[in-house]
Short mmCIF file of C-alpha atoms and ligand atoms in Angstrom, two decimals:
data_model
loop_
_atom_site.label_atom_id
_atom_site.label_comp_id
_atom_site.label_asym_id
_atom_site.label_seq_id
_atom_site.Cartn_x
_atom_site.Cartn_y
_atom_site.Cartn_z
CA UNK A 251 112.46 107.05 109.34
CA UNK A 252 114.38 106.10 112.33
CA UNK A 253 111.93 104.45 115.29
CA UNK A 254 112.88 102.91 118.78
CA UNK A 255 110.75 100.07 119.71
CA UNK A 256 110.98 97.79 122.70
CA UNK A 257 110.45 94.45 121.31
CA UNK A 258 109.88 91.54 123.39
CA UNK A 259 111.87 93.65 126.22
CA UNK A 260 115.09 94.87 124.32
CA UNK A 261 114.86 98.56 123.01
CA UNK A 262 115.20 98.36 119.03
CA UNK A 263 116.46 101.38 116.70
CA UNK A 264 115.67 100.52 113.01
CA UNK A 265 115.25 102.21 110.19
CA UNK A 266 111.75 101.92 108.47
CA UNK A 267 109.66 103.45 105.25
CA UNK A 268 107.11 105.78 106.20
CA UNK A 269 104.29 103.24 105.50
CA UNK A 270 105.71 99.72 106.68
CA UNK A 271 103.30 98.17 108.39
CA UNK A 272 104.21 96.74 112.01
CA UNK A 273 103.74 93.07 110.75
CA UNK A 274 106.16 93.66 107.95
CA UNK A 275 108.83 95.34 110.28
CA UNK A 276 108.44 92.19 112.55
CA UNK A 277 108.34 89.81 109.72
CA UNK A 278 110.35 90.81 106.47
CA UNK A 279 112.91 92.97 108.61
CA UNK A 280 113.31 91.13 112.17
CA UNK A 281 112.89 87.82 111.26
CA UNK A 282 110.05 87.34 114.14
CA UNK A 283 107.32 85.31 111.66
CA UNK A 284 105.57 84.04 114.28
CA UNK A 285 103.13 86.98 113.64
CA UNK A 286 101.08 85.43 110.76
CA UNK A 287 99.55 87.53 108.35
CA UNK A 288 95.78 86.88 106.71
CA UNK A 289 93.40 89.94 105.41
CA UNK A 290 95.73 92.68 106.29
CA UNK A 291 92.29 94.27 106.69
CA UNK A 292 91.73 94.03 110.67
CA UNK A 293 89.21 91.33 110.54
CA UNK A 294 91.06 88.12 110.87
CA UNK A 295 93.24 88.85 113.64
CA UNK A 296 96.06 86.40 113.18
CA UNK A 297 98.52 89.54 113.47
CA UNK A 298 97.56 90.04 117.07
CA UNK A 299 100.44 91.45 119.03
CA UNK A 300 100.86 93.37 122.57
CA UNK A 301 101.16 96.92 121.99
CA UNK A 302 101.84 98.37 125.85
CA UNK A 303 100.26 95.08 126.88
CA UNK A 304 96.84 96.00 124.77
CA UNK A 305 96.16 93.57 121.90
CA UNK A 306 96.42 95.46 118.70
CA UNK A 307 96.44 94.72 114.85
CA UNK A 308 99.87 94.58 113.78
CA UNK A 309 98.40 94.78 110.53
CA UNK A 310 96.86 98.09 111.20
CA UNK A 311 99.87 99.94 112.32
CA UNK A 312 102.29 101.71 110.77
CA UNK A 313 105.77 101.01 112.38
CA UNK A 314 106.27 104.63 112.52
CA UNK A 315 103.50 104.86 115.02
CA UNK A 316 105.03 102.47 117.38
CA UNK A 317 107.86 104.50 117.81
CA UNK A 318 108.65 104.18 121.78
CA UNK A 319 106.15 101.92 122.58
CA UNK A 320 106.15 98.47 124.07
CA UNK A 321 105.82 95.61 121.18
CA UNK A 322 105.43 92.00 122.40
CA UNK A 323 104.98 89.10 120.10
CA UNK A 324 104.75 85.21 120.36
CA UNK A 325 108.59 84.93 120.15
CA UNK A 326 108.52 87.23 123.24
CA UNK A 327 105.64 85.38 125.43
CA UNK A 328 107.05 81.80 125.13
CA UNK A 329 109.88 81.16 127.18
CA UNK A 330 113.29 80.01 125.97
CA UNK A 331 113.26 75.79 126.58
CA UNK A 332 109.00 75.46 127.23
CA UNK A 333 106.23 76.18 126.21
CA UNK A 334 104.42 79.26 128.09
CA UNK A 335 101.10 78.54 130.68
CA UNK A 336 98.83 78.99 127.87
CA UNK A 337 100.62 77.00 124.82
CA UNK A 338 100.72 74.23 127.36
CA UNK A 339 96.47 74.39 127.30
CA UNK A 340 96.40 74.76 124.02
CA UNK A 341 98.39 71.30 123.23
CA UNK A 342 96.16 69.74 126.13
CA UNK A 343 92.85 70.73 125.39
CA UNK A 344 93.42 70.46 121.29
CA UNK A 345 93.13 73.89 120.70
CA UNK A 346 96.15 73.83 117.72
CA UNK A 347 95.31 72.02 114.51
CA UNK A 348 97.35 73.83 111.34
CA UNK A 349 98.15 77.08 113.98
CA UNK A 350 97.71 79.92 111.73
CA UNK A 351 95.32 81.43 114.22
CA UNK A 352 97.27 80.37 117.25
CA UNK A 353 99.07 83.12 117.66
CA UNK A 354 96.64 86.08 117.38
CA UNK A 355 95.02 83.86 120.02
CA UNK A 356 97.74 83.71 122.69
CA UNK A 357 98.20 87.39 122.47
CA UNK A 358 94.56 88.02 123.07
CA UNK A 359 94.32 85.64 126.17
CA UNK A 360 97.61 87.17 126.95
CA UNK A 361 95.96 91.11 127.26
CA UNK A 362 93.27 89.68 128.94
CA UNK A 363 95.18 87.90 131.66
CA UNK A 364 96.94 91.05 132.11
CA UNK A 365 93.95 93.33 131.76
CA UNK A 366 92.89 90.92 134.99
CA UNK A 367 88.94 91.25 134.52
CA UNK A 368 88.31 87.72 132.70
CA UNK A 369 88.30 85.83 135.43
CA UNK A 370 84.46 86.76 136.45
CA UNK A 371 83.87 86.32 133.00
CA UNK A 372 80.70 84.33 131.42
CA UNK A 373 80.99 81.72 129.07
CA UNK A 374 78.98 84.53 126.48
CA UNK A 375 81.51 87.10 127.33
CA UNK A 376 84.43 85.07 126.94
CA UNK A 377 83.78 83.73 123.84
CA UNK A 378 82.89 86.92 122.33
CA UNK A 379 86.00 88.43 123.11
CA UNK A 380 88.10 85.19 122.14
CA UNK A 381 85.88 85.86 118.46
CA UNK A 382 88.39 88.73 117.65
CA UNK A 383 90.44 85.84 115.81
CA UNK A 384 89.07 83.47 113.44
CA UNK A 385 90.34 79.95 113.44
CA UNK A 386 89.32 78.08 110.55
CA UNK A 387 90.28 74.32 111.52
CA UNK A 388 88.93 73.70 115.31
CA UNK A 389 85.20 74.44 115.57
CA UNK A 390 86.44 77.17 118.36
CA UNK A 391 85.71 74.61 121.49
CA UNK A 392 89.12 73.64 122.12
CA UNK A 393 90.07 77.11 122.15
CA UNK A 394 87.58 78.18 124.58
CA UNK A 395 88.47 75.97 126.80
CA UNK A 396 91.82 76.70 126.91
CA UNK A 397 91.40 80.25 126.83
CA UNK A 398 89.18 79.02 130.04
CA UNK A 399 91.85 76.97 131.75
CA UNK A 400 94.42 80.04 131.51
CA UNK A 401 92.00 82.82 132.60
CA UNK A 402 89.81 81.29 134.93
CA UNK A 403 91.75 78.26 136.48
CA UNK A 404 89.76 76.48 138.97
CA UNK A 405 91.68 75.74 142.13
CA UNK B 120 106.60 108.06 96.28
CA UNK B 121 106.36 107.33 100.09
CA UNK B 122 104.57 110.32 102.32
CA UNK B 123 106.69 112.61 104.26
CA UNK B 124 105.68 111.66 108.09
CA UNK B 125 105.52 113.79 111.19
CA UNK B 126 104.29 113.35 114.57
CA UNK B 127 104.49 116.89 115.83
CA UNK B 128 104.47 117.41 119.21
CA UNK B 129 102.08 120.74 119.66
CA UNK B 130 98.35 121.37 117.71
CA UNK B 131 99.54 124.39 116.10
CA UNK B 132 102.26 122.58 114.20
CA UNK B 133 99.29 120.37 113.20
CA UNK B 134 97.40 122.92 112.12
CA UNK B 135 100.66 124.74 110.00
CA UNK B 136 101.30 121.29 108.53
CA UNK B 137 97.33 121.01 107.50
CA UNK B 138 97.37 124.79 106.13
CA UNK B 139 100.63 123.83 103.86
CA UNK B 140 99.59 120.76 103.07
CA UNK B 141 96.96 122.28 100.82
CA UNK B 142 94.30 119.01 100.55
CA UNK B 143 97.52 116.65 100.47
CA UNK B 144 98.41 116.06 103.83
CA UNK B 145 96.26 113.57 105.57
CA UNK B 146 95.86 113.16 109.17
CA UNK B 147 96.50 109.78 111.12
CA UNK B 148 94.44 109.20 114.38
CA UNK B 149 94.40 105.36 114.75
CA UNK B 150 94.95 104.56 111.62
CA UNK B 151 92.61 101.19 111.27
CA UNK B 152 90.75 102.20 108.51
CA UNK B 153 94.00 104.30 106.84
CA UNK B 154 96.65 101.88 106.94
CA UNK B 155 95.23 99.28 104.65
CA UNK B 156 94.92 102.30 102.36
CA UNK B 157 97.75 103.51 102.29
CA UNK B 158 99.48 99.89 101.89
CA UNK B 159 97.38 99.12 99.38
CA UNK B 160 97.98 102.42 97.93
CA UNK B 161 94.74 103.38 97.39
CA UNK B 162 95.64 106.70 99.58
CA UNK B 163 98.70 108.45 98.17
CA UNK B 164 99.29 111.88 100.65
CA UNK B 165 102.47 113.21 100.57
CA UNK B 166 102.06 114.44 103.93
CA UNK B 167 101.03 112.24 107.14
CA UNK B 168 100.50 114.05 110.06
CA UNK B 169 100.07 111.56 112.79
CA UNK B 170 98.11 112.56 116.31
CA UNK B 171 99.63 110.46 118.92
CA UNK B 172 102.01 112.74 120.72
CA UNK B 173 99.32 115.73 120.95
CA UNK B 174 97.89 114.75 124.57
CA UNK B 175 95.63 117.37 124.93
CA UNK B 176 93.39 115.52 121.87
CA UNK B 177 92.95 112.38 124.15
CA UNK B 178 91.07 114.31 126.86
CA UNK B 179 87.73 113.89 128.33
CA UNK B 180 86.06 117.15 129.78
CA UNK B 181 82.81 116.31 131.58
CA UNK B 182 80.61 119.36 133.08
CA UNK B 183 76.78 119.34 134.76
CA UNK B 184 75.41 119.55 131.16
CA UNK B 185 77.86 117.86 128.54
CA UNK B 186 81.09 115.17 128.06
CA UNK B 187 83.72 116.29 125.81
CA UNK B 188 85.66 113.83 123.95
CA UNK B 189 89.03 114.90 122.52
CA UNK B 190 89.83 113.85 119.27
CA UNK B 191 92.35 111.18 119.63
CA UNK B 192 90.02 109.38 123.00
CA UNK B 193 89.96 105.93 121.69
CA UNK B 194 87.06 104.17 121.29
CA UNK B 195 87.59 101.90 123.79
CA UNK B 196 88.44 105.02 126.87
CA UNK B 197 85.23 106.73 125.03
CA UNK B 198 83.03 103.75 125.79
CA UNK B 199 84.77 103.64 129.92
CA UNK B 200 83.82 107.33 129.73
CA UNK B 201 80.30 107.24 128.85
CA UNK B 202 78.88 104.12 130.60
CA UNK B 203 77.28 105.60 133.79
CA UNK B 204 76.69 108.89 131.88
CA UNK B 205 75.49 108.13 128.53
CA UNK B 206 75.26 104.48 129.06
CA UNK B 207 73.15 104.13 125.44
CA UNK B 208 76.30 105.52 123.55
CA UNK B 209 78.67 103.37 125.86
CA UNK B 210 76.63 100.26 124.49
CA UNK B 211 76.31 101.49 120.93
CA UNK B 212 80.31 102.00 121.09
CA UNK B 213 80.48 98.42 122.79
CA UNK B 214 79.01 97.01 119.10
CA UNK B 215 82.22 98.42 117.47
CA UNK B 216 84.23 95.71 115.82
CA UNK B 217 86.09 93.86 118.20
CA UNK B 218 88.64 95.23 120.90
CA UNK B 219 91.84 95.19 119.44
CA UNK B 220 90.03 97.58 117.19
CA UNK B 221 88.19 99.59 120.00
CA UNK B 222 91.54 100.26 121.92
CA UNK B 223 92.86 102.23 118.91
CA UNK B 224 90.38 103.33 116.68
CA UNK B 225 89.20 106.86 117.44
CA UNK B 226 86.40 109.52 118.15
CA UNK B 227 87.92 111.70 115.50
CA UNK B 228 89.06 109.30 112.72
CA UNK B 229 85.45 107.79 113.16
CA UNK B 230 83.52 111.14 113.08
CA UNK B 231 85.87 112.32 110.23
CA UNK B 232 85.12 109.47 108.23
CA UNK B 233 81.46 109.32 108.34
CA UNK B 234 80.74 105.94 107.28
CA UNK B 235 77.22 105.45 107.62
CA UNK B 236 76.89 102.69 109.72
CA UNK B 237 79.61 104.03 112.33
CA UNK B 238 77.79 103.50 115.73
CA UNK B 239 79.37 107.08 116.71
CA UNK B 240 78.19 108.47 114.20
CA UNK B 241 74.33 107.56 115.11
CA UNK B 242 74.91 108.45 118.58
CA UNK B 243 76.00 112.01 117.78
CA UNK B 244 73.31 112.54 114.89
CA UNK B 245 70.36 111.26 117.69
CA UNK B 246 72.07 113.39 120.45
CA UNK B 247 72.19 116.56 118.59
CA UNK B 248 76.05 116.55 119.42
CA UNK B 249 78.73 119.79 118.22
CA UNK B 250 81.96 118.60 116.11
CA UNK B 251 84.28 121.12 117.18
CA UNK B 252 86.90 122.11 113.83
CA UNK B 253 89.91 124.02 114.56
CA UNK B 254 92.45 125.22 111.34
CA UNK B 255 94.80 127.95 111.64
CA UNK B 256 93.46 131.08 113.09
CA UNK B 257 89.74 129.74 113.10
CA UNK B 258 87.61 127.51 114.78
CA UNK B 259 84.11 126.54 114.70
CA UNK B 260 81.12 124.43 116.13
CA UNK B 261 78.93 122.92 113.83
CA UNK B 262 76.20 120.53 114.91
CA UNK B 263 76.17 116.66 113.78
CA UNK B 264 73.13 117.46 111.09
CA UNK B 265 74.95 120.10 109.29
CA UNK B 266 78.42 117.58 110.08
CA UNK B 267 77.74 114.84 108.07
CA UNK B 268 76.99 115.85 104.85
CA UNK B 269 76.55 111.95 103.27
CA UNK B 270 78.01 108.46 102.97
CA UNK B 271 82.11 109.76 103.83
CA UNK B 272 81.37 113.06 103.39
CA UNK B 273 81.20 115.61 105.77
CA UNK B 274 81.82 119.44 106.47
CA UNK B 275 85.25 119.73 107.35
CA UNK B 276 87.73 121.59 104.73
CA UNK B 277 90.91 120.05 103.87
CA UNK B 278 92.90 122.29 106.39
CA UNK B 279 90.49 121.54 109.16
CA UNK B 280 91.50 119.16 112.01
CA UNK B 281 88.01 117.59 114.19
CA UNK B 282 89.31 118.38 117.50
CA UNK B 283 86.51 117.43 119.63
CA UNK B 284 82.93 115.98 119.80
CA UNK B 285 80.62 117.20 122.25
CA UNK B 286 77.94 114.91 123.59
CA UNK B 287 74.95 117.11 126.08
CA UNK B 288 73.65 115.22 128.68
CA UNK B 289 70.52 113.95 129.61
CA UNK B 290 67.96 116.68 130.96
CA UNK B 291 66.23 114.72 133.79
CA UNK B 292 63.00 112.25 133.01
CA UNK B 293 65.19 111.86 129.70
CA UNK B 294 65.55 108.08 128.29
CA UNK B 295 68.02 106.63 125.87
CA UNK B 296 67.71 103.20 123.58
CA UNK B 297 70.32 101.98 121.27
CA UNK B 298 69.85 98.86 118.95
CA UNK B 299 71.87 97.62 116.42
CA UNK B 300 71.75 94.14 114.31
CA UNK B 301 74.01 92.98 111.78
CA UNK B 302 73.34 90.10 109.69
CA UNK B 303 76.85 88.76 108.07
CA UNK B 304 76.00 86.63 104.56
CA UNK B 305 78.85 85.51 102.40
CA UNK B 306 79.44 88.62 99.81
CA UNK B 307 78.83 91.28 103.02
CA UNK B 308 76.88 92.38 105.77
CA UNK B 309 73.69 94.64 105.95
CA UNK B 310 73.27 96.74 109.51
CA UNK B 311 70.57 98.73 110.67
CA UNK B 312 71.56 101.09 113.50
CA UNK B 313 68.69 102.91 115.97
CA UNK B 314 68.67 104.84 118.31
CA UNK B 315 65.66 105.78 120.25
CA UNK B 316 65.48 109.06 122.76
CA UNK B 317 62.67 111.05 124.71
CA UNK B 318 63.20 114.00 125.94
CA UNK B 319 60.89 116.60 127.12
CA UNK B 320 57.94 114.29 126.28
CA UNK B 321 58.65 114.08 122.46
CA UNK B 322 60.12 110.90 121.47
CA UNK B 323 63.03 111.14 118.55
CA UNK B 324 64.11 107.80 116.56
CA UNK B 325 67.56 107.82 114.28
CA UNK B 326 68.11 105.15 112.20
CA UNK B 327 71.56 104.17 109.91
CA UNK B 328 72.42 101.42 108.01
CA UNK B 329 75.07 100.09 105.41
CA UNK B 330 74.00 102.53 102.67
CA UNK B 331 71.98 104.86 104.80
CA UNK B 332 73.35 108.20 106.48
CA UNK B 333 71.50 108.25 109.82
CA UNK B 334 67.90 110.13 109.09
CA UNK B 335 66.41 111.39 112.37
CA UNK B 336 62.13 110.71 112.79
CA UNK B 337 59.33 111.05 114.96
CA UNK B 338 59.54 108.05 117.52
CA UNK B 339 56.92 106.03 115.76
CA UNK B 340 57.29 103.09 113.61
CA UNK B 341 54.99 104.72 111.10
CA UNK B 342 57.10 107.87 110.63
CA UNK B 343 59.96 105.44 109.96
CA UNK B 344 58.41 103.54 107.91
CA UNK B 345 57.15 106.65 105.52
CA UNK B 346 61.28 108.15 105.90
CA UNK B 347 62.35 104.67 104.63
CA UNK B 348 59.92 104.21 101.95
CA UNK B 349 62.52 104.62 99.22
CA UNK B 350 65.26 101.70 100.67
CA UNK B 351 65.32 98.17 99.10
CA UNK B 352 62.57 96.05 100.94
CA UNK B 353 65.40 94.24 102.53
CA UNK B 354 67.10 97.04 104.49
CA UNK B 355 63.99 98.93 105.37
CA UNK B 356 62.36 95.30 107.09
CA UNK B 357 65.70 95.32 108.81
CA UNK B 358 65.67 98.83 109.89
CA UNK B 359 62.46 98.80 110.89
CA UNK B 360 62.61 95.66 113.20
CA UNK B 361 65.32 97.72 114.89
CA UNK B 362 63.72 100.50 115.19
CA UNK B 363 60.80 98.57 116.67
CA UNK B 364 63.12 97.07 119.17
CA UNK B 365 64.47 100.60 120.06
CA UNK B 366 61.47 101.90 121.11
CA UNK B 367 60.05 98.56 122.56
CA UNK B 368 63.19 99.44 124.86
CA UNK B 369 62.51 102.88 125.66
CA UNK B 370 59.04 102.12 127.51
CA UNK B 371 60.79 99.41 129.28
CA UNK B 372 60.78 100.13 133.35
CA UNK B 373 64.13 99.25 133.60
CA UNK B 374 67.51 100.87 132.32
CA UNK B 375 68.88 98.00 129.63
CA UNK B 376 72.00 99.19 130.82
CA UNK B 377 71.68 99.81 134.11
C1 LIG C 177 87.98 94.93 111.52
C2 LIG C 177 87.34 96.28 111.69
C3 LIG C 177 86.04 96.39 112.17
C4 LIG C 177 85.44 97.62 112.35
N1 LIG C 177 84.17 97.68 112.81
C5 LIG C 177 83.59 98.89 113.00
C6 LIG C 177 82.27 99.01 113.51
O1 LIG C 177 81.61 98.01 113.81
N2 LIG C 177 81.75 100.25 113.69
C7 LIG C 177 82.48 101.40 113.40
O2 LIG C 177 81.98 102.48 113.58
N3 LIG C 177 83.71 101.30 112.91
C8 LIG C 177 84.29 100.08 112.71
N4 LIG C 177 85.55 100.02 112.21
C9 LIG C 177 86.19 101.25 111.81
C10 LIG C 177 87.09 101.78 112.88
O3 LIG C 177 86.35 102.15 113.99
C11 LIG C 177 87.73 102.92 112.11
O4 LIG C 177 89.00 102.56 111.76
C12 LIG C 177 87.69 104.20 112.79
O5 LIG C 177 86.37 104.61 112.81
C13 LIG C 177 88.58 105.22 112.16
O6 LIG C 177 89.24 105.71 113.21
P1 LIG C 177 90.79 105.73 113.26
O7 LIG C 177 91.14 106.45 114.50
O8 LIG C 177 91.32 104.38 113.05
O9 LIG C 177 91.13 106.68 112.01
P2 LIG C 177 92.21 106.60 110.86
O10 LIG C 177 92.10 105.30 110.15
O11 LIG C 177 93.53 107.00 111.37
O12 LIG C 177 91.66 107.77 109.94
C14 LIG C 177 90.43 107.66 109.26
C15 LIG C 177 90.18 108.93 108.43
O13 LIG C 177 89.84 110.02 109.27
C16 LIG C 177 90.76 111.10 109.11
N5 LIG C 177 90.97 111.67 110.46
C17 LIG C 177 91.33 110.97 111.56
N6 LIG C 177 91.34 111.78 112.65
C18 LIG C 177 90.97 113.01 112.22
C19 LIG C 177 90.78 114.28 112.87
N7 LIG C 177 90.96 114.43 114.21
N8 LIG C 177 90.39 115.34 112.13
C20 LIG C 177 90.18 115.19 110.81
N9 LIG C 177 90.35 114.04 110.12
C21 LIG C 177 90.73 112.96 110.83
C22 LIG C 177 91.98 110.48 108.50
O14 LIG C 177 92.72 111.41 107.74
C23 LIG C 177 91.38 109.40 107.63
O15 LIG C 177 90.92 109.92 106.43
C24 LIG C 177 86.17 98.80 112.04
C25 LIG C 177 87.49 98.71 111.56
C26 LIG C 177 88.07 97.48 111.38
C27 LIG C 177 89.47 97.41 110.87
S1 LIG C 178 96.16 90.11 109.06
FE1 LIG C 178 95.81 91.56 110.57
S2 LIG C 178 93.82 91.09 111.18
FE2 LIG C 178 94.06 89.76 109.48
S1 LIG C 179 94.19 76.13 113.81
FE1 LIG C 179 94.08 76.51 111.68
S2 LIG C 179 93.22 78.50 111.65
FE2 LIG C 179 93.08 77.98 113.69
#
């Protein structure tokens, strides 16, 4: 099947098998592994991505479905020589340890920050949303508060 | 052998496909429960017809008396939809998974599928909802009781599409509860699902849980607890404390959710 995606900005024609998952097509095909892969089930959510600037289970996609639509991964939010806003607070407030997680997080904090409503956000709230992705190394805090720093800076 | 796909553009094609198809052709809505099927290849069609392009499917009719919700509305717009309407279903839908899973899981994949302890599911068993079916050259209305016919199984034949669900509205003096607790343990989870509603001055209570198709009782905790005498002490005290806290929140003076 021939799809059109527009990946990290540039419009994409591949060719795909009917039932290739999105992560694969970013992965095996495009070289773009900063997509991680864990349950392939939907639970773990280290295969976050943008899809039209909603986070979305790359897992739980079928490439084919994509067709036209917006696809942003890690490789696409971090800028060329620096780190992006929110990989910066994730270095400061220790919110990396082996980074299997770390990118399923940034693309969550990065649909919220879009989606714009976070920034009235309780601590409750916040960290139920940011429990979407499972980290296994940092005890969560360090994510929080980075998740914090990036969506509800303090002036 | 890998599934032919389409993504037609129009509901009749759907429907031609789904007559053709003969059983074998299975429809994709937001595929987060398919996928991992079919990648596991548990699910072998050799059809997919995938939903996205028919726009029609993603509306949201609301009159004086009722709130339609196309087939394709995502769980996430269906939740928007409902919350100064039906704000009991808006906060059962809330309790669905996380949001990455919300914004594309939808109406119809989750009424179609008819796992047990589907929030939606609840919701349109306790509201008396319609599923509306549609296959070539017919279409009917069948209410969520005769629906959901057990754990994944429900009345639709294999060349039937669910186009729409259709929620009523509350009459007025009518009150809503919704409670749902999940207890995760390391081998699984067990859920109990209630929802509490009074309308007309007779109080209604439906209950769900992991292995238990939502059962619809009188509003009292002893007419639940005769219905559930035949689940495994553990679910029923879990079913029962939510049920308890359902209609704790019915009598409360103030909307939970308002
Ligand atoms: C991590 C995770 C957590 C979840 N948590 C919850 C939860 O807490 N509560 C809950 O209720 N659900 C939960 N789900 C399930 C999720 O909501 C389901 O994936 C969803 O209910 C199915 O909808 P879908 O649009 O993804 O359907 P699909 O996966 O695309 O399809 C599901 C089935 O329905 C059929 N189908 C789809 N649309 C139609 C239609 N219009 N007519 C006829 N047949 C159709 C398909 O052929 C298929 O057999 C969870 C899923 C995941 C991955
Ligand atoms: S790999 Fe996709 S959610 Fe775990
Ligand atoms: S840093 Fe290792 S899983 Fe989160």
């Amino acid at each position: 099947m021939r799809v059109t995606l527009v990946l990290n900005g540039d419009a994409r024609t591949l060719d795909v098998d009917t039932t290739e998952r999105l992560c694969d097509t970013l992965r095996e095909r495009l070289d773009l592994t900063a997509t991680h892969v864990g349950c392939s089930e939907g639970v773990c959510g280290a295969c976050t991505i943008l899809l039209d600037d909603t986070p979305a289970r790359a897992c739980l996609a079928l490439t084919v479905q994509c067709d036209g639509a917006r696809v942003e991964t890690l490789e696409g939010l971090t800028p060329a020589d620096a780190l992006s806003p929110a990989q910066q607070a994730f270095v400061q407030h220790g919110a990396v340890q082996c980074g299997f997680c770390t990118p399923g997080f940034l693309a969550v904090i990065e649909g919220l920050r879009r989606q714009g409503d976070a920034a009235s956000w309780d601590e409750a709230t916040l960290r139920r949303e940011l429990s979407t992705v499972a980290c296994r190394c940092t005890g969560y805090d360090g994510i929080v508060r980075a998740a914090r720093a990036v969506l509800q800076p303090t002036p | 052998m890998e599934p032919v796909y389409h993504a037609p553009g129009t509901l009749d094609e759907v429907l031609a496909l789904l007559a053709i198809g003969r059983g074998e052709a299975r429809i994709l809505a937001g595929g987060q429960t398919l996928v991992p099927l079919l990648f596991r290849v548990e699910d072998e069609p050799h059809t997919l017809i995938d939903l996205r392009r028919i726009v029609p499917l993603r509306a949201i009719d609301a009159t004086a008396t009722q709130v339609a919700l196309g087939a394709m509305v995502t769980l996430q717009a269906a939740e928007l939809a409902l919350r100064t309407s039906l704000p009991q279903v808006a906060a059962a839908l809330r309790c669905v998974g996380t949001a990455p899973i919300r914004a594309r899981a939808t109406v119809g994949g989750t009424a179609a599928l008819a796992d047990p302890w589907a929030e939606l599911v609840t919701c349109l068993h306790a509201l008396d909802a319609e599923l509306v079916l549609v296959a070539e050259g017919r279409e009917r209305r069948v209410r969520a009781i005769d629906f959901f016919h057990g754990i994944r199984r429900t009345a639709r034949q294999p060349d039937e599409l669910l186009r729409q669900v259709v929620l009523p509205l509350p009459v007025p003096g009518e009150r809503h509860a919704y409670h749902e607790f999940t207890v995760r343990e390391s081998g699984g989870k067990a859920r109990a699902l209630a929802f509490a509603r009074r309308r007309d001055g007779r109080t209604t209570l439906t209950l769900a849980g992991e292995r238990l198709m939502p059962l619809r009782v009188d509003g009292t905790i002893s007419a639940a607890q005769a219905a559930l005498r035949h689940e495994d002490p553990s679910a029923r005290a879990l079913l029962l404390r939510v049920a308890g806290q359902a209609l704790a929140m019915l009598d409360e003076e103030t909307d939970p959710c308002a």
